[in-house]
């Protein structure tokens, strides 16, 4: 196996993070498209690759796998401009990536999944008001931080920005109003003007 191989769903923000960084690093990779709604990530064949049954999954070499989007970003970014040299700044990048996984993604990505990927009558819609409240809390934290800054850490574009861009830029899919967050909107546009930026495709039609 020569190139890296990514198992991912193109319209998933967690998978898009990996694609965006690989594109910006100009690294060759093969993309294996997985529709998580088909249940394939819970098949015994897939669980042998990732016992947690989720995408994205990076195959580093034949049979060697790395899961968790932000761990994959770290693995790919080390030694590049996307991962700072300064110790304190590296810790701040991790701080924002942990924030993304605990305080942002579980609300903003899940609200998007329920609204845009599940059928309109799905009972999980009842979760939306709570998810939107918590997601707005996370967006308010980012808005306050970005009012005085160009990027999340040290005025430089890093994997912290990629991790948080992924679901923030499509927050409207989950019912969030980004017009309330002007500094976030400016930051999103700044990321979109980065060299080799690629867009995430829209969600597939609900089943
Ligand atoms: N913390 C994980 C979350 C991964 C995750 O939730 N992936 C979803 C798609 S965005 C998935 O594979 N869902 C399929 C399933 O749960 O069966 C990461 O950042 O990679």
Tab-separated table of C-alpha atoms and ligand atoms in Angstrom, residues 9 12-15 17 34 36-37 39 41-42 46 52-57 67-72 100-101 105 109 113 167, ligand 1:
chain	number	residue	atom	x	y	z
A	9	UNK	CA	-18.119	9.615	4.777
A	12	UNK	CA	-19.294	14.023	7.773
A	13	UNK	CA	-17.430	16.905	9.391
A	14	UNK	CA	-15.179	14.540	11.342
A	15	UNK	CA	-14.115	12.896	8.065
A	17	UNK	CA	-11.291	17.449	8.745
A	34	UNK	CA	-18.489	4.692	3.786
A	36	UNK	CA	-22.481	5.146	8.099
A	37	UNK	CA	-26.277	4.912	7.785
A	39	UNK	CA	-24.570	-0.077	9.249
A	41	UNK	CA	-19.207	0.463	10.336
A	42	UNK	CA	-20.712	-2.116	12.713
A	46	UNK	CA	-15.039	-3.046	9.851
A	52	UNK	CA	-15.264	1.649	17.987
A	53	UNK	CA	-17.171	1.243	14.711
A	54	UNK	CA	-16.785	4.800	13.464
A	55	UNK	CA	-15.282	6.894	10.695
A	56	UNK	CA	-12.911	8.534	9.990
A	57	UNK	CA	-10.276	5.830	10.084
A	67	UNK	CA	-9.067	6.304	14.629
A	68	UNK	CA	-10.440	9.581	16.079
A	69	UNK	CA	-10.441	12.565	13.760
A	70	UNK	CA	-8.423	14.873	15.984
A	71	UNK	CA	-5.773	12.203	16.669
A	72	UNK	CA	-5.514	11.724	12.903
A	100	UNK	CA	-14.227	20.608	19.983
A	101	UNK	CA	-14.728	16.983	20.987
A	105	UNK	CA	-19.118	18.445	18.265
A	109	UNK	CA	-22.605	17.818	14.824
A	113	UNK	CA	-27.050	14.720	12.000
A	167	UNK	CA	-18.852	21.505	11.992
B	1	LIG	N1	-14.843	11.238	18.133
B	1	LIG	C1	-14.903	10.624	16.835
B	1	LIG	C2	-16.345	10.650	16.361
B	1	LIG	C3	-16.520	9.840	15.091
B	1	LIG	C4	-17.972	9.694	14.718
B	1	LIG	O1	-18.904	9.942	15.508
B	1	LIG	N2	-18.179	9.290	13.472
B	1	LIG	C5	-19.516	9.109	12.979
B	1	LIG	C6	-19.660	9.858	11.660
B	1	LIG	S1	-19.412	11.592	11.915
B	1	LIG	C7	-19.755	7.635	12.717
B	1	LIG	O2	-18.860	6.929	12.288
B	1	LIG	N3	-20.961	7.153	12.977
B	1	LIG	C8	-21.315	5.815	12.684
B	1	LIG	C9	-21.746	5.041	13.869
B	1	LIG	O3	-21.730	5.583	14.989
B	1	LIG	O4	-22.123	3.897	13.659
B	1	LIG	C10	-13.999	11.353	15.855
B	1	LIG	O5	-13.762	12.554	16.042
B	1	LIG	O6	-13.510	10.720	14.913
